[in-house]
Structures are given as structure tokens and as C-alpha cells.
Amino acid sequence: MTKQTTSEAAEQQRADASANAWNSTALGHDPSGQETVAKDAGAKEPAGAGAGAQGKSKNKGKKFVSPLGNPTISLPLLGKGRLGRHLLYSRLLLGLGIVLFLLGVAQGMWHSQRAGALYGTSSDATELTRRLGMVSSLALSGEASALQDAVNSAQSLADQISAMGGSRVANKYAFFPAIAQRGEQIRASAQLLQDGRPVLRARDTAFNSMVKLSTGTQGVLLPIARSERTLPRERELAQQLMLALQAISGTAHDVQDTDVLDEGNFALLGNSLEMAESYAQQLRASTGNAQLGNILQTLNYQLQDSQTALQSLQEALPAVNSARDSLRKLYHQSNAVLQPLEIIKNSLAAEVGWQWWQIALILLGGALTALGGWTMALAYIRAGRRRLLDAARVHEATLLSEQDAKRLNDANQAAILRLMNELLLVAEGDLTQEATVTEDITGAIADSVNYTIEELRHLVQNVHQSADKVTKTTLSVDATSTELLAASTEQLREIRETGRAVLEMAQRINTISGNAQDSAQVAMQSRNAAESGLRAVQDSITGMNAIRAQIQESSKRIKRLGESSQEISEIIELISDITEQTNVLALNAAIQAASAGEAGRGFSIVAEEVQRLAERSADATRKIAELVHAIQSDTQDAVAAMERSTQGVVEGAMLADRAGTQLTAIDEVSRQLSIKVEEISSAALQEAALANQVTENIQHILAVTEQTSDGTRSTAQQVRALAHTAQELLQSIARFKIQ
């Protein structure tokens, strides 16, 4: 199989060499890209070949080398010469023709585009001039919607004239400066019209509404003015109103067509509007028709609006006349530039299209291009025929070269097979073998192979020694890593126990800190309670003093009440005596009346009544005496009770005063206790913070220790993997034989 592969490789190499020789000879070039000559062995060069087919090319260094060589050929119009010279002339003709053709096309397109643009500009300017004259005429006749069109058309026309002034039109036509001046005047008038457009619109709107006043009411007023059944007064007012409205319409129409307004126009219209308004009000007041009244009311509103609009126009009279004058100037200026623009447009229309010299330039370029292409094609055809003859001679030389190459390839193939057979043992791992060095093509290869085998033998030996050292070192490092891992594990366990202990201590310190803070809060609450109690006792003392004063005042009043009741008792005794005397007198009067007989009956009745009243008065006096006695008794009891209450209040005030003194002492003790508890709480907080910091440090040490343990474990695993890799390396190089 190896011999077959070698044979196929040699055959492929021989075929490639033959192909390269054929290509180099057939194309007239050596392998370096220079032109060569195909010669037969002992054959003479034809007479027509000349010096161009001998030796190396004299045209070395030129940018272009024809694949057909550079033979001498004869062409019409160019005569006899080298192929390169004919191709150069043909390319010059072809390039010149293309340049002239493109130049003619570009000139024609540029000229047509430029002339077309100028013609379009002049055509647009002409159309804008006509449109400006039309819309200006409409605006002058009162068409308010045409004002904006007039402004836009005038501005566009001025822009078009300015654009034409920047082209060759300004130099070609002697009258164009006058057109340009008109364009600037049109622009200025358009700006004035734009500024006065609101007042012109108001003017046209006001006059149009006045013109339409008579037509809107004629259908209603005419039947009234002609009817015989209408009251004479109403018929007369309707006729006068119709005449006034017709006068307003006619005057407004005449004034609307006036270019310059004056105060007389406004005075005449104002008087007509006032008369029409007066007639409308009188007719509305005299008529009984509700529909007619509504129409007259609407007419009255319209007349008032017209008067307001007329007054506004009168105030803006200079602006109205100025805007109207600008509109009239636009109309005349558009008519003035129309004919010159028509002349420019017609003149530019004749220039649109291609000129004769541009067409001639294109035709000349096409002819030169065709001539150059024809001569180039003819040169290639005749050079190709010449090369066919040279190719036949090259083929014969190639056959001889192939025979020599075959003999050389056979010898090389035998040497290669011998070298490959010697290298088979080396490929199987026997590095003690060496290739045979000969004088043929494989000699240098065999020498290089022997050097490579020697270096490979030393390399395998060094790898074997290094693998042994790595295996021993990894075993030692593995043992050390195992011990270090055990120590790290023990250290990690101790650090964890220490961390748990410190964490428990920190928790207890935090608990103490929390209790201290609670104690501080309790002490603060106790202090606040003592202060509140002290204030309450002080308030109680103040209240008791007030109560004592009130009780003393009440006792005084009750004593005065007892004295007053004593006086009442004395008065009651006096009344009782008077009642008894009255009773005795009544009894005596009754006795006297009884003794008087029938004459004293009436007096007897009076005496009985007086006696009953005296008895009732005696009973009432007795009851009052009992009540007064009870009041005196209660008053004495109340005075005694108040004296006891006063004594109790005094004793309570003394007790409250002593309680206030004790609460003051309690407040001072609570304040000192609160300060001490706050100091304890602050110290506990500091200790808790230190304990927490120690806990965090231990946690960090624990994390670092765990990382160290993991690194040690990973190192041990990597060392074991390295030892395994060294064993595999020893196994992989074991098949090489170096001794």
C-alpha cells in the first residue's frame, strides 16, 4: 500500500511538471512571468518572427503584456508594426471616442437641463403674472378671499424674477433690469398688502353686508308697502325703510368701487344707516305682527353692526387706503411685466433641446469608438493566428521534455520507496534505527530524518526522567497536603467553637444592654411619675387652701343667715301677737253684732271672716315659727360642720405639704437613679458593640479558614491528578525504544 501511494504521488508530480512546462512555453513566458521563445531543437526561427521571439523580452517592465506575446502584424490604416503598438493606438482611439461621446452627452444634458430650468422659471413667472392680475382684479372688486391669493402670487412672482436675475437671463436681455426692479416693487407691494390684509377684508366684508341689506328684507317689506290693508303709517314707514336700505346698498356699492375713501363717503353712509335704523325701530313699534317684529329686530342688529364696522373703517382710513393702493399697484405692475416675461419665455423655448454641435460631438465619439474597437479586435485576431503556428512547435518540444521528466521521476520514486521503508520502523517506536544517506534526491531528507530521530530520542529520555521526578514530587506533596488538610479541619472546628462561645457572650451582653435600656426607661417613668405626683400634691394644697377660704366664707354667710332667722323669729312673734289681738277683736265684734240683732247681721258675717283670717294667720305664723326654728337648728349644725371641715382641710393641707416634701426627695433620688441607669445602659451598649465586632472578626476568620481548607483540599486533588497525568505520560512514552 505504501508503494502504491508513492507511485501515485510521483505520477501526480510528473503531470504537474508537464502542465507547468506546457503553460510556460505555450504562453511565451518563463516561470518568473517574462516572455520566452519556443524553439525546436535545431529548428530555425521563421523570417517573420524577428527579434521579438528570441531570448528574453526587451519589453520587460511594461505594465501590460499580451497573452499572445508581441508579434509583428499588419493592420489597415495603422500599417505594419508590433501588436503592442497597434493595441496602444486602438485604445487611444477607443478612449478618445468614449470621451468625446460622453462629453457630447454631458454637454447636451447639461444644456438641456439648464435651458429647461430657465424655461420653467420663465413659464412659472408668466403664469404667476397672469394669476396676479386676475386675483388682483377680483380683490379690487371686493372679493375678500382673493386677497391671500394675491399676496401669495405676488411673493412667488418676485421670487421667480429674483431667481431669473441670478442666471444668464440677466445678461442676455437688456430690458431685464427693469423687470428685476418691477419684481422688487411687487415684493414691497405684496408686503404692504399682507400687512393691510385684515383692514381690507374688514372693508370688503362691511360693504358687502351693506349691499345685501336691501335684498334680505325686500321680500318682507314690499308686500307691506303695497298692501291697501296696511295702516297708512306702517305703509309709509315700510316705504321709507325700503328707500333707505336701497340708498345704503347703492352708496355702499359705489364706495366699494372707489379706490380712495374719504370722510364724505363715511358721513353719507352713516346718515343712511341712522335713518334706516330709525325707520326700522318706528315700524317695529307700530306693527302688531310678531314675525315682522323679529325680522325688524334682526335688521336693527345688522344696521348697528354696520355702523360699528363703518366706524372702525373710518378710524383705520389711512391703512385701508394704503392697502387698497398696494393692491392697485400690484394689478398695474403685473400687467407691466407680463409682455417682457412672454418675450423671455418664447426666447428660452427655442433653446430647449440638443444643439447641432453636441450631436456632432456624440457622432464623432461613436465613430472613433467603433474604429478603435474594430482595430483592436482585428489585431487580436491576427496575433492569435500567429500564435497558433508557435503552439505547434511548442507541443513538439513538450513531448521531449516529458520523456526526460519520466526517467527522472522513476529514479526519484525508487529512492522515496527506500526511505519510506526505513521510516516504518521509526514510526512503530524504534528510535534506534537510522535512514540510509545516498547521493540521490532523498539523501538530504534521510540526513534530516536521522537528525530528527536523534533529537526525538533525547526528548523521550528527558520526558521519562521528568515524569519520574514529577511522580515522586506529587507523592510527597500529596502527603503534605493530607496533613495540612487535617490540621486545617481541626483549626476550623476550634474556631467554630470559639465563634459560638463569643456569639453567646455577645447575645448575653445584648440582653444586658436591652435590660439596662428598659431599666433606664422605667427610671425615667418613675421620675416622671414623681414629678407628676409632686405637681398633683401642690395642686391639692392649692385646692385645699381655696376650699378652706370658701368654707370660711360660707360659714360667715350661714352665721349671718342664723342671725337673720332670729330676726325673722322675732317678727313672727310680733305677727302672732297681732293675730291673737285681731282674733280677740273679731270675737268681740261678733258678740257685739249678735247683740245688735238683725241690724248687726252683716257686721257679724264680717267679724266671722276676720276671725277665720286671724285663725289662718295664726296657723301660718306658727308654721313659719317652726320652720325658722328648724332653719336656726340646721344653721348651727352647718356652722359646726364647716368648722370641722375647715379643720380637716387644714390638716389635709399639712399632710399634702409633707407628701410634697417626700415626693421632692423621691424625685431627686429618681433623677440620680435615672443618670446611673443611663450610664449602665451606655456602657452595656459599648460592650455589646465590641462583642458584635469580635463576633464579626471571628466570622471573617472562620470564612478565611474555610477558604484555606477548601484550597488545601483542591490542591491535594490537583496533586493527585498531576500524579495520575505523570503516570499516563510514562505509559505513553513506554513504547519508544531508545537503547
PDB file of C-alpha atoms in Angstrom, residues 363-564:
ATOM      1  CA  LEU A 363     -21.473  61.062 -33.532  1.00  0.00           C
ATOM      2  CA  LEU A 364     -17.725  61.702 -33.791  1.00  0.00           C
ATOM      3  CA  GLY A 365     -17.147  59.970 -30.453  1.00  0.00           C
ATOM      4  CA  GLY A 366     -19.211  56.975 -31.590  1.00  0.00           C
ATOM      5  CA  ALA A 367     -17.257  56.724 -34.849  1.00  0.00           C
ATOM      6  CA  LEU A 368     -13.880  56.867 -33.086  1.00  0.00           C
ATOM      7  CA  THR A 369     -15.062  54.291 -30.527  1.00  0.00           C
ATOM      8  CA  ALA A 370     -16.180  51.917 -33.291  1.00  0.00           C
ATOM      9  CA  LEU A 371     -12.892  52.398 -35.200  1.00  0.00           C
ATOM     10  CA  GLY A 372     -10.807  51.740 -32.086  1.00  0.00           C
ATOM     11  CA  GLY A 373     -12.791  48.621 -31.231  1.00  0.00           C
ATOM     12  CA  TRP A 374     -12.538  47.319 -34.805  1.00  0.00           C
ATOM     13  CA  THR A 375      -8.739  47.787 -34.984  1.00  0.00           C
ATOM     14  CA  MET A 376      -8.285  46.190 -31.544  1.00  0.00           C
ATOM     15  CA  ALA A 377     -10.363  43.143 -32.484  1.00  0.00           C
ATOM     16  CA  LEU A 378      -8.531  42.782 -35.810  1.00  0.00           C
ATOM     17  CA  ALA A 379      -5.151  42.989 -34.022  1.00  0.00           C
ATOM     18  CA  TYR A 380      -6.124  40.229 -31.586  1.00  0.00           C
ATOM     19  CA  ILE A 381      -7.402  38.011 -34.412  1.00  0.00           C
ATOM     20  CA  ARG A 382      -4.197  38.288 -36.469  1.00  0.00           C
ATOM     21  CA  ALA A 383      -1.993  37.851 -33.399  1.00  0.00           C
ATOM     22  CA  GLY A 384      -3.976  34.721 -32.485  1.00  0.00           C
ATOM     23  CA  ARG A 385      -3.339  33.201 -35.881  1.00  0.00           C
ATOM     24  CA  ARG A 386       0.366  33.878 -35.455  1.00  0.00           C
ATOM     25  CA  ARG A 387       0.413  32.178 -32.081  1.00  0.00           C
ATOM     26  CA  LEU A 388      -1.246  29.004 -33.423  1.00  0.00           C
ATOM     27  CA  LEU A 389       1.860  28.323 -35.515  1.00  0.00           C
ATOM     28  CA  ASP A 390       4.093  28.861 -32.493  1.00  0.00           C
ATOM     29  CA  ALA A 391       1.924  26.495 -30.400  1.00  0.00           C
ATOM     30  CA  ALA A 392       2.565  23.566 -32.754  1.00  0.00           C
ATOM     31  CA  ARG A 393       6.316  23.921 -32.343  1.00  0.00           C
ATOM     32  CA  VAL A 394       5.933  24.244 -28.581  1.00  0.00           C
ATOM     33  CA  HIS A 395       3.996  20.943 -28.458  1.00  0.00           C
ATOM     34  CA  GLU A 396       6.884  19.040 -30.058  1.00  0.00           C
ATOM     35  CA  ALA A 397       9.324  20.461 -27.518  1.00  0.00           C
ATOM     36  CA  THR A 398       6.967  19.461 -24.713  1.00  0.00           C
ATOM     37  CA  LEU A 399       6.952  15.793 -25.746  1.00  0.00           C
ATOM     38  CA  LEU A 400      10.743  15.637 -25.448  1.00  0.00           C
ATOM     39  CA  SER A 401      10.597  17.293 -22.028  1.00  0.00           C
ATOM     40  CA  GLU A 402       8.076  14.720 -20.792  1.00  0.00           C
ATOM     41  CA  GLN A 403      10.372  11.793 -21.664  1.00  0.00           C
ATOM     42  CA  ASP A 404      13.246  13.323 -19.680  1.00  0.00           C
ATOM     43  CA  ALA A 405      10.934  14.006 -16.759  1.00  0.00           C
ATOM     44  CA  LYS A 406       9.694  10.376 -16.759  1.00  0.00           C
ATOM     45  CA  ARG A 407      13.208   8.986 -16.379  1.00  0.00           C
ATOM     46  CA  LEU A 408      13.932  11.401 -13.549  1.00  0.00           C
ATOM     47  CA  ASN A 409      10.683  10.543 -11.778  1.00  0.00           C
ATOM     48  CA  ASP A 410      11.364   6.798 -11.865  1.00  0.00           C
ATOM     49  CA  ALA A 411      14.707   7.279 -10.131  1.00  0.00           C
ATOM     50  CA  ASN A 412      13.182   9.595  -7.526  1.00  0.00           C
ATOM     51  CA  GLN A 413      10.331   7.157  -6.864  1.00  0.00           C
ATOM     52  CA  ALA A 414      12.750   4.297  -6.105  1.00  0.00           C
ATOM     53  CA  ALA A 415      14.686   6.465  -3.639  1.00  0.00           C
ATOM     54  CA  ILE A 416      11.470   7.601  -1.929  1.00  0.00           C
ATOM     55  CA  LEU A 417      10.250   3.999  -1.522  1.00  0.00           C
ATOM     56  CA  ARG A 418      13.536   3.006   0.117  1.00  0.00           C
ATOM     57  CA  LEU A 419      13.340   5.935   2.534  1.00  0.00           C
ATOM     58  CA  MET A 420       9.711   5.171   3.449  1.00  0.00           C
ATOM     59  CA  ASN A 421      10.518   1.533   4.192  1.00  0.00           C
ATOM     60  CA  GLU A 422      13.293   2.621   6.570  1.00  0.00           C
ATOM     61  CA  LEU A 423      10.953   5.056   8.305  1.00  0.00           C
ATOM     62  CA  LEU A 424       8.322   2.381   9.016  1.00  0.00           C
ATOM     63  CA  LEU A 425      10.335   1.021  11.978  1.00  0.00           C
ATOM     64  CA  VAL A 426      10.769   4.538  13.322  1.00  0.00           C
ATOM     65  CA  ALA A 427       7.022   5.083  13.080  1.00  0.00           C
ATOM     66  CA  GLU A 428       6.496   1.906  15.167  1.00  0.00           C
ATOM     67  CA  GLY A 429       8.578   3.393  18.016  1.00  0.00           C
ATOM     68  CA  ASP A 430      12.092   2.113  17.372  1.00  0.00           C
ATOM     69  CA  LEU A 431      14.233   5.223  17.741  1.00  0.00           C
ATOM     70  CA  THR A 432      17.472   3.247  17.364  1.00  0.00           C
ATOM     71  CA  GLN A 433      17.008   2.971  13.586  1.00  0.00           C
ATOM     72  CA  GLU A 434      18.639   5.412  11.098  1.00  0.00           C
ATOM     73  CA  ALA A 435      17.899   6.160   7.428  1.00  0.00           C
ATOM     74  CA  THR A 436      20.439   5.434   4.672  1.00  0.00           C
ATOM     75  CA  VAL A 437      22.062   8.608   3.292  1.00  0.00           C
ATOM     76  CA  THR A 438      22.679   8.465  -0.505  1.00  0.00           C
ATOM     77  CA  GLU A 439      23.532  10.896  -3.327  1.00  0.00           C
ATOM     78  CA  ASP A 440      20.058  10.905  -4.903  1.00  0.00           C
ATOM     79  CA  ILE A 441      17.121  13.205  -4.174  1.00  0.00           C
ATOM     80  CA  THR A 442      16.347  11.563  -0.802  1.00  0.00           C
ATOM     81  CA  GLY A 443      19.858  11.941   0.608  1.00  0.00           C
ATOM     82  CA  ALA A 444      19.261  15.287   2.269  1.00  0.00           C
ATOM     83  CA  ILE A 445      15.877  14.076   3.509  1.00  0.00           C
ATOM     84  CA  ALA A 446      17.467  10.975   5.102  1.00  0.00           C
ATOM     85  CA  ASP A 447      20.097  13.120   6.807  1.00  0.00           C
ATOM     86  CA  SER A 448      17.391  15.407   8.234  1.00  0.00           C
ATOM     87  CA  VAL A 449      15.343  12.406   9.353  1.00  0.00           C
ATOM     88  CA  ASN A 450      18.352  10.931  11.191  1.00  0.00           C
ATOM     89  CA  TYR A 451      18.883  14.239  12.990  1.00  0.00           C
ATOM     90  CA  THR A 452      15.208  14.367  13.907  1.00  0.00           C
ATOM     91  CA  ILE A 453      15.298  10.793  15.261  1.00  0.00           C
ATOM     92  CA  GLU A 454      18.333  11.641  17.413  1.00  0.00           C
ATOM     93  CA  GLU A 455      16.617  14.721  18.878  1.00  0.00           C
ATOM     94  CA  LEU A 456      13.426  12.754  19.434  1.00  0.00           C
ATOM     95  CA  ARG A 457      15.391  10.054  21.269  1.00  0.00           C
ATOM     96  CA  HIS A 458      16.864  12.665  23.634  1.00  0.00           C
ATOM     97  CA  LEU A 459      13.427  14.239  24.073  1.00  0.00           C
ATOM     98  CA  VAL A 460      11.783  10.942  25.045  1.00  0.00           C
ATOM     99  CA  GLN A 461      14.580  10.242  27.507  1.00  0.00           C
ATOM    100  CA  ASN A 462      14.175  13.704  29.118  1.00  0.00           C
ATOM    101  CA  VAL A 463      10.398  13.290  29.276  1.00  0.00           C
ATOM    102  CA  HIS A 464      10.800   9.920  31.012  1.00  0.00           C
ATOM    103  CA  GLN A 465      13.143  11.387  33.623  1.00  0.00           C
ATOM    104  CA  SER A 466      10.890  14.420  34.195  1.00  0.00           C
ATOM    105  CA  ALA A 467       7.825  12.199  34.578  1.00  0.00           C
ATOM    106  CA  ASP A 468       9.629  10.124  37.259  1.00  0.00           C
ATOM    107  CA  LYS A 469      10.562  13.283  39.157  1.00  0.00           C
ATOM    108  CA  VAL A 470       7.006  14.638  38.899  1.00  0.00           C
ATOM    109  CA  THR A 471       5.590  11.343  40.221  1.00  0.00           C
ATOM    110  CA  LYS A 472       7.887  11.353  43.271  1.00  0.00           C
ATOM    111  CA  THR A 473       7.270  15.044  43.970  1.00  0.00           C
ATOM    112  CA  THR A 474       3.494  14.704  43.694  1.00  0.00           C
ATOM    113  CA  LEU A 475       3.517  11.787  46.168  1.00  0.00           C
ATOM    114  CA  SER A 476       5.411  13.937  48.694  1.00  0.00           C
ATOM    115  CA  VAL A 477       3.155  16.945  48.115  1.00  0.00           C
ATOM    116  CA  ASP A 478       0.087  14.691  48.431  1.00  0.00           C
ATOM    117  CA  ALA A 479       1.202  13.506  51.874  1.00  0.00           C
ATOM    118  CA  THR A 480       1.947  17.078  52.984  1.00  0.00           C
ATOM    119  CA  SER A 481      -1.423  18.302  51.659  1.00  0.00           C
ATOM    120  CA  THR A 482      -3.218  15.500  53.543  1.00  0.00           C
ATOM    121  CA  GLU A 483      -1.561  16.521  56.844  1.00  0.00           C
ATOM    122  CA  LEU A 484      -2.253  20.200  56.170  1.00  0.00           C
ATOM    123  CA  LEU A 485      -5.895  19.394  55.395  1.00  0.00           C
ATOM    124  CA  ALA A 486      -6.285  17.530  58.694  1.00  0.00           C
ATOM    125  CA  ALA A 487      -4.712  20.444  60.618  1.00  0.00           C
ATOM    126  CA  SER A 488      -6.956  22.938  58.806  1.00  0.00           C
ATOM    127  CA  THR A 489     -10.023  20.849  59.657  1.00  0.00           C
ATOM    128  CA  GLU A 490      -9.073  20.786  63.371  1.00  0.00           C
ATOM    129  CA  GLN A 491      -8.379  24.529  63.332  1.00  0.00           C
ATOM    130  CA  LEU A 492     -11.727  25.147  61.641  1.00  0.00           C
ATOM    131  CA  ARG A 493     -13.542  23.128  64.330  1.00  0.00           C
ATOM    132  CA  GLU A 494     -11.852  25.068  67.175  1.00  0.00           C
ATOM    133  CA  ILE A 495     -12.581  28.420  65.529  1.00  0.00           C
ATOM    134  CA  ARG A 496     -16.233  27.437  65.125  1.00  0.00           C
ATOM    135  CA  GLU A 497     -16.493  26.536  68.833  1.00  0.00           C
ATOM    136  CA  THR A 498     -14.811  29.827  69.790  1.00  0.00           C
ATOM    137  CA  GLY A 499     -17.185  31.689  67.478  1.00  0.00           C
ATOM    138  CA  ARG A 500     -20.226  30.066  69.043  1.00  0.00           C
ATOM    139  CA  ALA A 501     -18.973  30.949  72.559  1.00  0.00           C
ATOM    140  CA  VAL A 502     -18.282  34.562  71.600  1.00  0.00           C
ATOM    141  CA  LEU A 503     -21.652  34.739  69.855  1.00  0.00           C
ATOM    142  CA  GLU A 504     -23.437  33.511  73.010  1.00  0.00           C
ATOM    143  CA  MET A 505     -21.483  36.062  75.083  1.00  0.00           C
ATOM    144  CA  ALA A 506     -22.479  38.813  72.630  1.00  0.00           C
ATOM    145  CA  GLN A 507     -26.107  37.723  72.885  1.00  0.00           C
ATOM    146  CA  ARG A 508     -25.952  37.876  76.703  1.00  0.00           C
ATOM    147  CA  ILE A 509     -24.324  41.315  76.553  1.00  0.00           C
ATOM    148  CA  ASN A 510     -27.016  42.446  74.149  1.00  0.00           C
ATOM    149  CA  THR A 511     -29.640  41.088  76.601  1.00  0.00           C
ATOM    150  CA  ILE A 512     -27.993  43.011  79.452  1.00  0.00           C
ATOM    151  CA  SER A 513     -27.911  46.112  77.284  1.00  0.00           C
ATOM    152  CA  GLY A 514     -31.613  45.687  76.496  1.00  0.00           C
ATOM    153  CA  ASN A 515     -32.440  45.226  80.217  1.00  0.00           C
ATOM    154  CA  ALA A 516     -30.376  48.296  81.059  1.00  0.00           C
ATOM    155  CA  GLN A 517     -32.248  50.311  78.477  1.00  0.00           C
ATOM    156  CA  ASP A 518     -35.563  49.011  79.907  1.00  0.00           C
ATOM    157  CA  SER A 519     -34.376  49.974  83.405  1.00  0.00           C
ATOM    158  CA  ALA A 520     -33.480  53.412  82.140  1.00  0.00           C
ATOM    159  CA  GLN A 521     -36.959  53.756  80.687  1.00  0.00           C
ATOM    160  CA  VAL A 522     -38.526  52.535  83.987  1.00  0.00           C
ATOM    161  CA  ALA A 523     -36.382  55.006  85.950  1.00  0.00           C
ATOM    162  CA  MET A 524     -37.407  57.771  83.611  1.00  0.00           C
ATOM    163  CA  GLN A 525     -41.060  56.772  84.047  1.00  0.00           C
ATOM    164  CA  SER A 526     -40.591  56.718  87.855  1.00  0.00           C
ATOM    165  CA  ARG A 527     -39.030  60.160  87.719  1.00  0.00           C
ATOM    166  CA  ASN A 528     -41.873  61.436  85.577  1.00  0.00           C
ATOM    167  CA  ALA A 529     -44.408  59.845  87.975  1.00  0.00           C
ATOM    168  CA  ALA A 530     -42.700  61.511  90.972  1.00  0.00           C
ATOM    169  CA  GLU A 531     -42.754  64.875  89.219  1.00  0.00           C
ATOM    170  CA  SER A 532     -46.423  64.342  88.314  1.00  0.00           C
ATOM    171  CA  GLY A 533     -47.220  63.384  91.940  1.00  0.00           C
ATOM    172  CA  LEU A 534     -45.395  66.457  93.219  1.00  0.00           C
ATOM    173  CA  ARG A 535     -47.359  68.684  90.878  1.00  0.00           C
ATOM    174  CA  ALA A 536     -50.599  66.911  91.925  1.00  0.00           C
ATOM    175  CA  VAL A 537     -49.829  67.438  95.645  1.00  0.00           C
ATOM    176  CA  GLN A 538     -49.031  71.083  95.023  1.00  0.00           C
ATOM    177  CA  ASP A 539     -52.293  71.426  93.132  1.00  0.00           C
ATOM    178  CA  SER A 540     -54.104  69.645  96.006  1.00  0.00           C
ATOM    179  CA  ILE A 541     -52.614  72.068  98.545  1.00  0.00           C
ATOM    180  CA  THR A 542     -53.683  74.999  96.410  1.00  0.00           C
ATOM    181  CA  GLY A 543     -57.176  73.493  96.059  1.00  0.00           C
ATOM    182  CA  MET A 544     -57.449  72.839  99.810  1.00  0.00           C
ATOM    183  CA  ASN A 545     -56.489  76.405 100.591  1.00  0.00           C
ATOM    184  CA  ALA A 546     -59.155  77.583  98.171  1.00  0.00           C
ATOM    185  CA  ILE A 547     -61.679  75.175  99.773  1.00  0.00           C
ATOM    186  CA  ARG A 548     -60.763  76.456 103.258  1.00  0.00           C
ATOM    187  CA  ALA A 549     -61.314  80.037 102.156  1.00  0.00           C
ATOM    188  CA  GLN A 550     -64.643  79.113 100.579  1.00  0.00           C
ATOM    189  CA  ILE A 551     -65.729  77.180 103.700  1.00  0.00           C
ATOM    190  CA  GLN A 552     -64.863  80.151 105.912  1.00  0.00           C
ATOM    191  CA  GLU A 553     -66.797  82.458 103.616  1.00  0.00           C
ATOM    192  CA  SER A 554     -69.755  80.042 103.621  1.00  0.00           C
ATOM    193  CA  SER A 555     -69.596  79.810 107.441  1.00  0.00           C
ATOM    194  CA  LYS A 556     -69.801  83.585 107.681  1.00  0.00           C
ATOM    195  CA  ARG A 557     -72.788  83.674 105.375  1.00  0.00           C
ATOM    196  CA  ILE A 558     -74.524  80.863 107.327  1.00  0.00           C
ATOM    197  CA  LYS A 559     -73.932  82.748 110.582  1.00  0.00           C
ATOM    198  CA  ARG A 560     -75.479  85.832 109.039  1.00  0.00           C
ATOM    199  CA  LEU A 561     -78.364  83.583 107.902  1.00  0.00           C
ATOM    200  CA  GLY A 562     -78.835  82.409 111.528  1.00  0.00           C
ATOM    201  CA  GLU A 563     -78.893  85.999 112.702  1.00  0.00           C
ATOM    202  CA  SER A 564     -81.444  86.869 110.022  1.00  0.00           C
TER     203      SER A 564
END
